[in-house]
PDB file of C-alpha atoms in Angstrom:
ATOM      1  CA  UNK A  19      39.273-111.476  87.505  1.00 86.00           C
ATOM      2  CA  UNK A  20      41.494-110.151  84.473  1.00 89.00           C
ATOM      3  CA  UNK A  21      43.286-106.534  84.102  1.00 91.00           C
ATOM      4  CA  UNK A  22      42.740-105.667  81.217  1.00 92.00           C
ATOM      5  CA  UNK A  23      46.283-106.642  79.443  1.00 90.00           C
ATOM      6  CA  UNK A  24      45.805-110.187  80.782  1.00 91.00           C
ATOM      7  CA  UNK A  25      42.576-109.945  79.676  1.00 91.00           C
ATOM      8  CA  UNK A  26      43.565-109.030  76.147  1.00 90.00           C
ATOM      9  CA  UNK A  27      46.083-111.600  76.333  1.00 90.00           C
ATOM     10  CA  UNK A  28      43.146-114.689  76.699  1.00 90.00           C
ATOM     11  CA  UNK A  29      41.045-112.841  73.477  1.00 89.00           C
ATOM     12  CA  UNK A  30      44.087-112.735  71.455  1.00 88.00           C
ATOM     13  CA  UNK A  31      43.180-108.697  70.851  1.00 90.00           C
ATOM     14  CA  UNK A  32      44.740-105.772  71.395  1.00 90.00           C
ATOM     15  CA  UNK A  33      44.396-103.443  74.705  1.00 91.00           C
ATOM     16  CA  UNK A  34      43.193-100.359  72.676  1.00 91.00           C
ATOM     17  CA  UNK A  35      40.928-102.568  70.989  1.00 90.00           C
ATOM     18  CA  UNK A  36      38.774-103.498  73.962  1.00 92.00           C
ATOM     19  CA  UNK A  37      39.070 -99.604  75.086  1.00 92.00           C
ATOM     20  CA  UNK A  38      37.295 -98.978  72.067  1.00 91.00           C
ATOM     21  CA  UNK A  39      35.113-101.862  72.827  1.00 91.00           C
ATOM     22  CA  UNK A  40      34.210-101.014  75.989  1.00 91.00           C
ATOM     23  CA  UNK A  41      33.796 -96.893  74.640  1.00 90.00           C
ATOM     24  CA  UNK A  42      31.237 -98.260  72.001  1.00 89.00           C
ATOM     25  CA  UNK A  43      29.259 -99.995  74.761  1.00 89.00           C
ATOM     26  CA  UNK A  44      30.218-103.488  73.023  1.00 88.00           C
ATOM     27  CA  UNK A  45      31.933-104.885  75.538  1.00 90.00           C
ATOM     28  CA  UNK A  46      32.179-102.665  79.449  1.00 91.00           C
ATOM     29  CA  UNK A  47      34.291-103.868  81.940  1.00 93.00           C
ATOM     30  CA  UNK A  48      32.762-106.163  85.412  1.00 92.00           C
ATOM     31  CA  UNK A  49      34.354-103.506  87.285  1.00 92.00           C
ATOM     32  CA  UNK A  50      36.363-100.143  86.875  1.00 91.00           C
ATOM     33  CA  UNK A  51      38.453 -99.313  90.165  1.00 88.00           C
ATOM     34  CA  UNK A  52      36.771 -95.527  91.020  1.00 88.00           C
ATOM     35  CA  UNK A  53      40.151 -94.586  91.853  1.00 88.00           C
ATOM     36  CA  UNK A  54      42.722 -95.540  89.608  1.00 88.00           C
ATOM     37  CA  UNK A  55      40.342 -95.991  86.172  1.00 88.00           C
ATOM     38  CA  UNK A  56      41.672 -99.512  85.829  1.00 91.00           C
ATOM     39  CA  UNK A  57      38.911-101.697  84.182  1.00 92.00           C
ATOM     40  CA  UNK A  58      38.411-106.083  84.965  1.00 92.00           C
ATOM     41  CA  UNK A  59      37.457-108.664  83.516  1.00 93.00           C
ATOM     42  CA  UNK A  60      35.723-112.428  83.995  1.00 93.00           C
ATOM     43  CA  UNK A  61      36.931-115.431  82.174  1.00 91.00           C
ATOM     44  CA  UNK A  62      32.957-115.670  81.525  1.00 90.00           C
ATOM     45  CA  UNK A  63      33.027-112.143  79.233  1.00 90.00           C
ATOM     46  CA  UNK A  64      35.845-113.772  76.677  1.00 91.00           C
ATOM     47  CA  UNK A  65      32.647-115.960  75.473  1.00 85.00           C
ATOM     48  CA  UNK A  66      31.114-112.234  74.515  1.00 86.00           C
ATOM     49  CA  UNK A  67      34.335-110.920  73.168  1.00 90.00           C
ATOM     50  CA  UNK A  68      34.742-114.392  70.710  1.00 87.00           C
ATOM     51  CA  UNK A  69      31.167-113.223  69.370  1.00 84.00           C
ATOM     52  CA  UNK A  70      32.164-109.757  68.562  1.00 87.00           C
ATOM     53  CA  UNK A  71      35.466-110.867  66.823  1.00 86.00           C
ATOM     54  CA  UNK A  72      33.671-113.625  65.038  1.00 83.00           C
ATOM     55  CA  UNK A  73      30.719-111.074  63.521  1.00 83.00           C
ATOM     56  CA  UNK A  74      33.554-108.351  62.803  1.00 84.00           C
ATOM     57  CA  UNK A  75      35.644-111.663  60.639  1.00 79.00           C
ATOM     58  CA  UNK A  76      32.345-111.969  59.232  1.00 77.00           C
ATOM     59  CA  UNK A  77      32.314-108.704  57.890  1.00 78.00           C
ATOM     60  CA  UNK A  78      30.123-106.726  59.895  1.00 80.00           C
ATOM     61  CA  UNK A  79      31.089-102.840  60.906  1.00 81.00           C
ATOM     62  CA  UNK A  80      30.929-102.530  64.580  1.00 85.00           C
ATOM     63  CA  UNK A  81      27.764-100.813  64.606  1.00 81.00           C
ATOM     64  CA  UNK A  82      26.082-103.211  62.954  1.00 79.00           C
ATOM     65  CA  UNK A  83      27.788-106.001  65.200  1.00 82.00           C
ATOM     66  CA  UNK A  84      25.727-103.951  68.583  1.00 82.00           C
ATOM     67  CA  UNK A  85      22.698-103.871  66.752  1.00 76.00           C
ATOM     68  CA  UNK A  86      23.277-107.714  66.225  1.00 77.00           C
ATOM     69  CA  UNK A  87      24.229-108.200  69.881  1.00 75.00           C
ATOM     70  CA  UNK A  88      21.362-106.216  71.135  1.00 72.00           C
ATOM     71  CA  UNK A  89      19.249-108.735  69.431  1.00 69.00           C
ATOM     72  CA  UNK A  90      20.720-111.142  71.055  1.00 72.00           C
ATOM     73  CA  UNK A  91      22.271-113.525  68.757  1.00 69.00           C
ATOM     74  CA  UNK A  92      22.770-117.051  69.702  1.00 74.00           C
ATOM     75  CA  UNK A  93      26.106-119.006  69.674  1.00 71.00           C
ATOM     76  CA  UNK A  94      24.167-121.498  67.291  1.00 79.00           C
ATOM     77  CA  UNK A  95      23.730-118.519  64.850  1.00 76.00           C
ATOM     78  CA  UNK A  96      27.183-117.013  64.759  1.00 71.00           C
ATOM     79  CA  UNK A  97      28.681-120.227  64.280  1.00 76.00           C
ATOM     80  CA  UNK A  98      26.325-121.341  61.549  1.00 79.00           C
ATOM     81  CA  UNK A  99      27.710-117.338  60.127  1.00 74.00           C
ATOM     82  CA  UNK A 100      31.187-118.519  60.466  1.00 74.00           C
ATOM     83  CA  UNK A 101      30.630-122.079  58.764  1.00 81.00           C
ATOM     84  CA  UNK A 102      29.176-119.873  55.538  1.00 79.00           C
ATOM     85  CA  UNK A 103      32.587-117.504  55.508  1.00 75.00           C
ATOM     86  CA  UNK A 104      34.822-120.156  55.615  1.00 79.00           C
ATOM     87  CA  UNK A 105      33.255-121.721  52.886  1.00 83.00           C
ATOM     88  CA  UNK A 106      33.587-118.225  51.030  1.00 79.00           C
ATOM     89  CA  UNK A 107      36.919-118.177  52.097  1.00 80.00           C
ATOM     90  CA  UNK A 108      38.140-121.727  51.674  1.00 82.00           C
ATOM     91  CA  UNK A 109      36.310-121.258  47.621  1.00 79.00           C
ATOM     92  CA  UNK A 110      38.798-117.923  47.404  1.00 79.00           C
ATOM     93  CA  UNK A 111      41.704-119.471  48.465  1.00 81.00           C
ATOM     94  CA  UNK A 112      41.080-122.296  46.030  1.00 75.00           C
ATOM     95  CA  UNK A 113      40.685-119.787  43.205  1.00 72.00           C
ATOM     96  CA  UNK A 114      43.675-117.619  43.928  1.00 74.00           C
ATOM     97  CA  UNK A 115      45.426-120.857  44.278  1.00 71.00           C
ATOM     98  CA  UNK A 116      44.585-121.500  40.400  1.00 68.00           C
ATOM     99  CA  UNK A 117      45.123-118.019  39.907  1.00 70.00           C
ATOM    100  CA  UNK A 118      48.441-118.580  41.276  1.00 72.00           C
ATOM    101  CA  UNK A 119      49.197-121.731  38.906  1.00 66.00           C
ATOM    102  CA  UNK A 120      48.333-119.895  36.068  1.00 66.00           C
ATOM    103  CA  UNK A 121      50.665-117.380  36.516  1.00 68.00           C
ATOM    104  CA  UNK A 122      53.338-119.409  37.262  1.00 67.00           C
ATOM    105  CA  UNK A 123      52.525-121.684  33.979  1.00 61.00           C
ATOM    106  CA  UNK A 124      52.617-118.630  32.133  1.00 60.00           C
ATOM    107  CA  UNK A 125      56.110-117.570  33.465  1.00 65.00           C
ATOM    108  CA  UNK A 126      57.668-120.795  32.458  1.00 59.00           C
ATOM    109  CA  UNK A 127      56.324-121.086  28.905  1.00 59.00           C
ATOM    110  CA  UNK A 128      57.685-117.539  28.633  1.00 60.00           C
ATOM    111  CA  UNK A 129      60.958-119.061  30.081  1.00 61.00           C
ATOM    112  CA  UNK A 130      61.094-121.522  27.549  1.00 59.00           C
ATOM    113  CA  UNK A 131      59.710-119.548  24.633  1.00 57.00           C
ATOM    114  CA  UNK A 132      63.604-119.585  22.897  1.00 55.00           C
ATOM    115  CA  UNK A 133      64.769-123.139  24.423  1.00 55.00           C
ATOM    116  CA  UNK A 134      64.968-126.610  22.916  1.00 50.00           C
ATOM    117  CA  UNK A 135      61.329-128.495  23.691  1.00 54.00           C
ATOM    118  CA  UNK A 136      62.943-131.386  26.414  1.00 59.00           C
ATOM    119  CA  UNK A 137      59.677-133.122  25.117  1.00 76.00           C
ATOM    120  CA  UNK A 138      58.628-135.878  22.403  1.00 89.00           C
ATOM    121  CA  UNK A 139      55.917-135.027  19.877  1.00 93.00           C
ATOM    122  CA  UNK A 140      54.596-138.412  18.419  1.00 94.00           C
ATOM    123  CA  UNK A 141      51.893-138.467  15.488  1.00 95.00           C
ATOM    124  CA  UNK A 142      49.500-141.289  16.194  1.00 95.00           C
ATOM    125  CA  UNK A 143      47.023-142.481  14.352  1.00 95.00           C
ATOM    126  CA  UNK A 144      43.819-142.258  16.660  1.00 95.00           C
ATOM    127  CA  UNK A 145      40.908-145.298  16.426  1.00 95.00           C
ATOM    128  CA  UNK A 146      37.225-143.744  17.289  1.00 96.00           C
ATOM    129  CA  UNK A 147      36.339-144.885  21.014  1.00 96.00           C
ATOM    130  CA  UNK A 148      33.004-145.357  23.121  1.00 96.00           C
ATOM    131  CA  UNK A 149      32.917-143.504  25.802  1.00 97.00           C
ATOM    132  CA  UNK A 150      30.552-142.673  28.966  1.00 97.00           C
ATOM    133  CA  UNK A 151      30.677-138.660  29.561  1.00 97.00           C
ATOM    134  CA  UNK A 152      29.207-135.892  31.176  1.00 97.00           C
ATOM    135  CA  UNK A 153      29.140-132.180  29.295  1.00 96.00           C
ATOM    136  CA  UNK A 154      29.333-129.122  30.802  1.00 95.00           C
ATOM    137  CA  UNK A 155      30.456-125.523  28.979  1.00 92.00           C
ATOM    138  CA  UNK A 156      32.617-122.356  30.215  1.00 89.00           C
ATOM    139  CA  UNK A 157      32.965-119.000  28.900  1.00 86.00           C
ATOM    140  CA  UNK A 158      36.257-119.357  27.817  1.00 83.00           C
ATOM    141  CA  UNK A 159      39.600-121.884  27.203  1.00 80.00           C
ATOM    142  CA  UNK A 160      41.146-120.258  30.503  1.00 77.00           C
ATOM    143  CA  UNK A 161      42.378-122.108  33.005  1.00 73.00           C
ATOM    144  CA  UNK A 162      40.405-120.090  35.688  1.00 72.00           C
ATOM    145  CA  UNK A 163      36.881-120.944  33.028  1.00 81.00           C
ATOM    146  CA  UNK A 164      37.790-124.217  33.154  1.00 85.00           C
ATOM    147  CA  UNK A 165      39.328-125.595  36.268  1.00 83.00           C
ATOM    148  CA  UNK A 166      36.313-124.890  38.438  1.00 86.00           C
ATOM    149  CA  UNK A 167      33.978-126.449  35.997  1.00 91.00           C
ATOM    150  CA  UNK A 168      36.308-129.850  34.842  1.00 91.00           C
ATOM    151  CA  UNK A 169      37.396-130.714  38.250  1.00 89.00           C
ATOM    152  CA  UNK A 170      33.843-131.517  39.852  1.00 93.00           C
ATOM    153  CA  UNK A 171      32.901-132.775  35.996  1.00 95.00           C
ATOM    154  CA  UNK A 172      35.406-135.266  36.566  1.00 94.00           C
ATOM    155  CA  UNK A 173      34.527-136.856  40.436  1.00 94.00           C
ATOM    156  CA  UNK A 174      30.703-136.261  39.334  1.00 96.00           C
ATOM    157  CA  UNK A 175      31.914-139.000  36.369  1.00 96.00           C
ATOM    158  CA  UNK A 176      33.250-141.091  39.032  1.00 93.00           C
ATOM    159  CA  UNK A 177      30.259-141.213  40.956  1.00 94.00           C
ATOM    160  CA  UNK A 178      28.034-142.023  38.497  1.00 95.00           C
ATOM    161  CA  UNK A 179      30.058-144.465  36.986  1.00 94.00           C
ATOM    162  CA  UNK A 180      29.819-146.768  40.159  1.00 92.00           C
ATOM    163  CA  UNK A 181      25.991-146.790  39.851  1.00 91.00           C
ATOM    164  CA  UNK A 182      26.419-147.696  35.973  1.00 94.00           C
ATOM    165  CA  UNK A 183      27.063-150.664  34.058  1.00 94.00           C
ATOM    166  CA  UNK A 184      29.705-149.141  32.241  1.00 95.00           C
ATOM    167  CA  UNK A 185      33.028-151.199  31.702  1.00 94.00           C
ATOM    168  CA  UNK A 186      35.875-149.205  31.888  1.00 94.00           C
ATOM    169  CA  UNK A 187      38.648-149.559  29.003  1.00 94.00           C
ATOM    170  CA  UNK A 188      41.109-146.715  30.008  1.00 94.00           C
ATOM    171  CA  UNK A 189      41.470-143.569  31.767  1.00 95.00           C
ATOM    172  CA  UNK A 190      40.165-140.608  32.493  1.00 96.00           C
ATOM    173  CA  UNK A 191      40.058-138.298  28.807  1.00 97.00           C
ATOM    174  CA  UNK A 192      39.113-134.502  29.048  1.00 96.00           C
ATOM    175  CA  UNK A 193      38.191-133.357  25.666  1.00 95.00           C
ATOM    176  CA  UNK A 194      36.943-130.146  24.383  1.00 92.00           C
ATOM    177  CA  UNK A 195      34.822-128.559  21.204  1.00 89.00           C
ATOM    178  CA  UNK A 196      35.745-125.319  19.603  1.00 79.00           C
ATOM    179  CA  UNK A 197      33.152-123.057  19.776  1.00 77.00           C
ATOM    180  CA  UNK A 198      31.624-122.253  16.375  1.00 75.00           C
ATOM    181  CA  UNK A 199      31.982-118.492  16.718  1.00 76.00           C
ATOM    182  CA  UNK A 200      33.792-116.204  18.414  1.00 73.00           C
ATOM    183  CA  UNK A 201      32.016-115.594  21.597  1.00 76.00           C
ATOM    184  CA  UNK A 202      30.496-118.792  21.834  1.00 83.00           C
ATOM    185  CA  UNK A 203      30.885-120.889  24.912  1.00 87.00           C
ATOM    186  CA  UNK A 204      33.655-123.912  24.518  1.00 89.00           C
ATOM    187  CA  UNK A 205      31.753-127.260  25.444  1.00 93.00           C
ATOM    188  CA  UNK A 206      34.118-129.540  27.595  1.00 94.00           C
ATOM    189  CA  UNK A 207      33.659-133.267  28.698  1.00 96.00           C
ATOM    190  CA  UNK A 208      34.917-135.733  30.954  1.00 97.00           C
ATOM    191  CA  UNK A 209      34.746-139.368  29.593  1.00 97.00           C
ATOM    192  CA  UNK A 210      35.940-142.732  30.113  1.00 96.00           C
ATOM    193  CA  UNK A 211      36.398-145.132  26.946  1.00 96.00           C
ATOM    194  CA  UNK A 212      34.483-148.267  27.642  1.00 96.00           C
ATOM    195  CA  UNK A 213      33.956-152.164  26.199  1.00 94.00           C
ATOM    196  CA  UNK A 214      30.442-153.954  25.359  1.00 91.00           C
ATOM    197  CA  UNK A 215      27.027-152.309  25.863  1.00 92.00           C
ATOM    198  CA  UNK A 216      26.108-149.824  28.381  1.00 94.00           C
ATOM    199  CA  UNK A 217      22.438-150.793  29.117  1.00 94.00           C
ATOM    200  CA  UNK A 218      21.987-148.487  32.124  1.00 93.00           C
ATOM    201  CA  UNK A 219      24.340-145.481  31.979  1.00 94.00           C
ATOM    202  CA  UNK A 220      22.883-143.711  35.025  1.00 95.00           C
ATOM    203  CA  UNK A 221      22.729-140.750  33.785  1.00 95.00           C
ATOM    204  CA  UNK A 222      25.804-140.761  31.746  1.00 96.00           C
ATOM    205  CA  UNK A 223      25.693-139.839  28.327  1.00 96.00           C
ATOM    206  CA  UNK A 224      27.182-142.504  25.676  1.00 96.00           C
ATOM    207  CA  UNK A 225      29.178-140.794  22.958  1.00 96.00           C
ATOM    208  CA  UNK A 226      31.913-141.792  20.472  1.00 95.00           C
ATOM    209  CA  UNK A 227      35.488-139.681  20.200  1.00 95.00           C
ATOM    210  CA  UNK A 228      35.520-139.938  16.569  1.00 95.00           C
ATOM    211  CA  UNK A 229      39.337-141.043  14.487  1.00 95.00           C
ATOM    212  CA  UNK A 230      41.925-138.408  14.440  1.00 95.00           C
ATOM    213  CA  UNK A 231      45.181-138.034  13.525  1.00 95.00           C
ATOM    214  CA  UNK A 232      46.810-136.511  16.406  1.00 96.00           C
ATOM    215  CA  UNK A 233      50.036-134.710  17.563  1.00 95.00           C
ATOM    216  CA  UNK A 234      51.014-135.981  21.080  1.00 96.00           C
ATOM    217  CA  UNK A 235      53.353-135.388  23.504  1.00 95.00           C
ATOM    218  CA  UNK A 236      53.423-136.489  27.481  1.00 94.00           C
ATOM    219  CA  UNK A 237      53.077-133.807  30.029  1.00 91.00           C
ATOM    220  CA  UNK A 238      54.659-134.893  33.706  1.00 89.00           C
ATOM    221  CA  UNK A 239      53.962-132.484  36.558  1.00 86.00           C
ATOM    222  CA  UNK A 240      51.210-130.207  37.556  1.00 83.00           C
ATOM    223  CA  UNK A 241      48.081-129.833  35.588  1.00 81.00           C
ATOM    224  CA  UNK A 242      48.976-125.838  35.740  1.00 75.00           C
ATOM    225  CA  UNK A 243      51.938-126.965  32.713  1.00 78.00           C
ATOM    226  CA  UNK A 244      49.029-128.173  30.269  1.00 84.00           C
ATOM    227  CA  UNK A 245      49.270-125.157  28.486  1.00 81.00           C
ATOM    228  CA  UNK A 246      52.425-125.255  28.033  1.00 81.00           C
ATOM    229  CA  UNK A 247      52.187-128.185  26.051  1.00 87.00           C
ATOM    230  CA  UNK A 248      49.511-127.226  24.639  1.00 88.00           C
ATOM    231  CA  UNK A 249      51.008-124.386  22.716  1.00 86.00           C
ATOM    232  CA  UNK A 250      53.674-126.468  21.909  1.00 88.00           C
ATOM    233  CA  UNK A 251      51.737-128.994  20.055  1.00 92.00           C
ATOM    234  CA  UNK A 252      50.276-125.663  18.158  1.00 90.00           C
ATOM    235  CA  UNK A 253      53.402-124.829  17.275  1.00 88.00           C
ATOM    236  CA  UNK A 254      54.463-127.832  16.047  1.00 91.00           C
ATOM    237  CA  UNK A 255      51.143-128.285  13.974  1.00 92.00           C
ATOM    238  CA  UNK A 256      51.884-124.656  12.481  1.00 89.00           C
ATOM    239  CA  UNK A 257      56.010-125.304  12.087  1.00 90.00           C
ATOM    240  CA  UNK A 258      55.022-128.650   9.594  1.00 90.00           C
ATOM    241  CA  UNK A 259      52.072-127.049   7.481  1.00 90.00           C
ATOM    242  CA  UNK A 260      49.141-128.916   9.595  1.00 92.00           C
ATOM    243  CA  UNK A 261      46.026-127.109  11.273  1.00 90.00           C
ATOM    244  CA  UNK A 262      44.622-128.152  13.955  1.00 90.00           C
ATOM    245  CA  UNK A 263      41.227-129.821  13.572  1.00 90.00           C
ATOM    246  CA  UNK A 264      38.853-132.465  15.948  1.00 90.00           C
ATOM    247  CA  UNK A 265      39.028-132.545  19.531  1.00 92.00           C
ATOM    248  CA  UNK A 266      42.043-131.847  21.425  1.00 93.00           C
ATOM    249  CA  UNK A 267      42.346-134.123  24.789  1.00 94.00           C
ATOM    250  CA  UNK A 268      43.960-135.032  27.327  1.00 95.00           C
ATOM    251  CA  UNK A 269      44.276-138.659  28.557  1.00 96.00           C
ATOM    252  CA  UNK A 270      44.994-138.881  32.523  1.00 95.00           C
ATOM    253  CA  UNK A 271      47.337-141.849  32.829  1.00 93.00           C
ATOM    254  CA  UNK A 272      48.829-141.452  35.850  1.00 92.00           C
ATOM    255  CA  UNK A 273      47.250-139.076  38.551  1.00 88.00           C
ATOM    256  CA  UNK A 274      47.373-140.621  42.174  1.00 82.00           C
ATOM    257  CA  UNK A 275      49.640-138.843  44.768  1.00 79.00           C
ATOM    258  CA  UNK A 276      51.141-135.680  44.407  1.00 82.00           C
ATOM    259  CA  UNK A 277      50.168-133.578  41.634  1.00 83.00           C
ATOM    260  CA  UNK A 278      53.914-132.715  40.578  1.00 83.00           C
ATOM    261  CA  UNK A 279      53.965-136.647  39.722  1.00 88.00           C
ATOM    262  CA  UNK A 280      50.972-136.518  37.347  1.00 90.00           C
ATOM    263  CA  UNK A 281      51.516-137.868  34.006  1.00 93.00           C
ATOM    264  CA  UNK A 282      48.879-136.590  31.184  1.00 94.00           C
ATOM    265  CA  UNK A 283      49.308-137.367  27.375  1.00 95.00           C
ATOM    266  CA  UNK A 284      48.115-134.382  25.113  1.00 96.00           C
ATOM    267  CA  UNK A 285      46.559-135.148  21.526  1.00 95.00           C
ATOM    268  CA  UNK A 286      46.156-132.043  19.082  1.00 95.00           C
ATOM    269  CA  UNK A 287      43.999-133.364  16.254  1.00 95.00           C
ATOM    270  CA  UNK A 288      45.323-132.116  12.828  1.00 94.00           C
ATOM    271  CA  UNK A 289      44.344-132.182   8.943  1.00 92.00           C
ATOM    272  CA  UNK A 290      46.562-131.019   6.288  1.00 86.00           C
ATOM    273  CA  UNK A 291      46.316-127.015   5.161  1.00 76.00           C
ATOM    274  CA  UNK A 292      44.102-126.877   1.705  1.00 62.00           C
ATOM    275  CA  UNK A 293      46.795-125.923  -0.885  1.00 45.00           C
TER     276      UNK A 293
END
């Protein structure tokens, strides 16, 4: 048997914690010495504390974890419990991650508001391309709107692609359409250019990104630094009398590996302002 410090020690919890455990009725001692107060435990009671820990990580006040225990929860059902909240967790983690990204993309293209752009804007002269694509729209051009939405867009594209008969004829190309008022949603897609005749696109829509004349520049790095770019490209559209018009993109050319070594070529369609 355990004292109740080595006890504590095994369930990783505190010694006033299973006081107040054991004061609740959660969790009582095997035996309390009449004499001296001090309380013992079994190696086979740590399998009750690890339930009571688990349901309180779960979220559960400790009243409602004695009502649970008195109904005598299975294992089977506190871990399926636990398997649900770390998916909850693991999908919070991944958005305060992009939270995270954003910020920090934010800070730099403050940073660099008043320094020379270290980057190449090239005009290019756009020809109209098949592609395969799925559609999806978000509330929003935000990074946190569109992240969680592009990202499974894109392996979803993947997927289907291998059950296609789609030829590939370049990479991956993330395009968007401006909402036509204010508060409309923004319509993204993820697309692939491709050769001959798709026959049997399963499920895959078959589209055309039409000519442009486009403003480029090459982004290297995170996908967080898009914006970045992207506002740079406005500002160069602005700076030489242009406005932005078409779809803006961006062309995936090099993402294996880390995502610091990404390499993603942004296109800003543009017309010439009516005099």
């Amino acid at each position: 048997m355990f004292t109740i410090g080595e006890f504590a020690r095994h369930g990783r919890v505190s010694v006033r914690m299973l006081r107040h455990y054991d004061a609740l009725g959660l969790l009582r001692p095997a035996e309390v010495d009449p004499c001296t107060g001090y309380r013992r435990y079994t190696a086979g009671q740590l399998a009750a504390l690890n339930r009571i820990v688990a349901l309180k990580d779960l979220g559960f006040g400790l009243s409602e974890v004695a009502a649970l225990l008195d109904e005598q929860i299975t294992p089977e059902q506190v871990r399926g419990m636990l398997t649900l909240r770390r998916a909850e967790l693991a999908e919070r983690v991944a958005a305060d991650r992009l939270r995270l990204a954003e910020v920090e993309a934010r800070l730099r293209t403050l940073e660099s508001e008043h320094a020379m752009p270290d980057t190449e804007i090239i005009v290019k002269d756009l020809p109209a391309t098949p592609v395969v694509r799925l559609t999806a729209t978000v509330e929003s051009f935000s990074p946190d709107a569109i992240s969680p939405v592009l990202r499974p867009l894109c392996a979803e594209l993947g997927q289907r692609l291998e059950g296609s008969d789609a030829t590939p004829a370049g990479p991956l190309v993330c395009y968007y359409e401006k909402p036509a008022g204010e508060d409309d949603p923004v319509v993204v897609h993820a697309a692939l250019p491709v050769s001959g005749t798709v026959t049997a696109p399963n499920g895959l829509e078959v589209a055309e990104l039409p000519a442009a004349r486009a403003a480029t520049l090459v982004h290297r790095g995170p996908a967080s630094g898009i914006l970045a770019g992207y506002q740079e490209l406005a500002r160069w559209t602005d700076e030489h009398g242009f406005r932005a018009d078409g779809f803006p993109c961006e062309v995936y050319l090099h993402t294996s590996g880390d995502e610091s070594e990404w390499v993603v070529e942004l296109r800003e369609p543009f017309v010439e302002q009516p005099r």
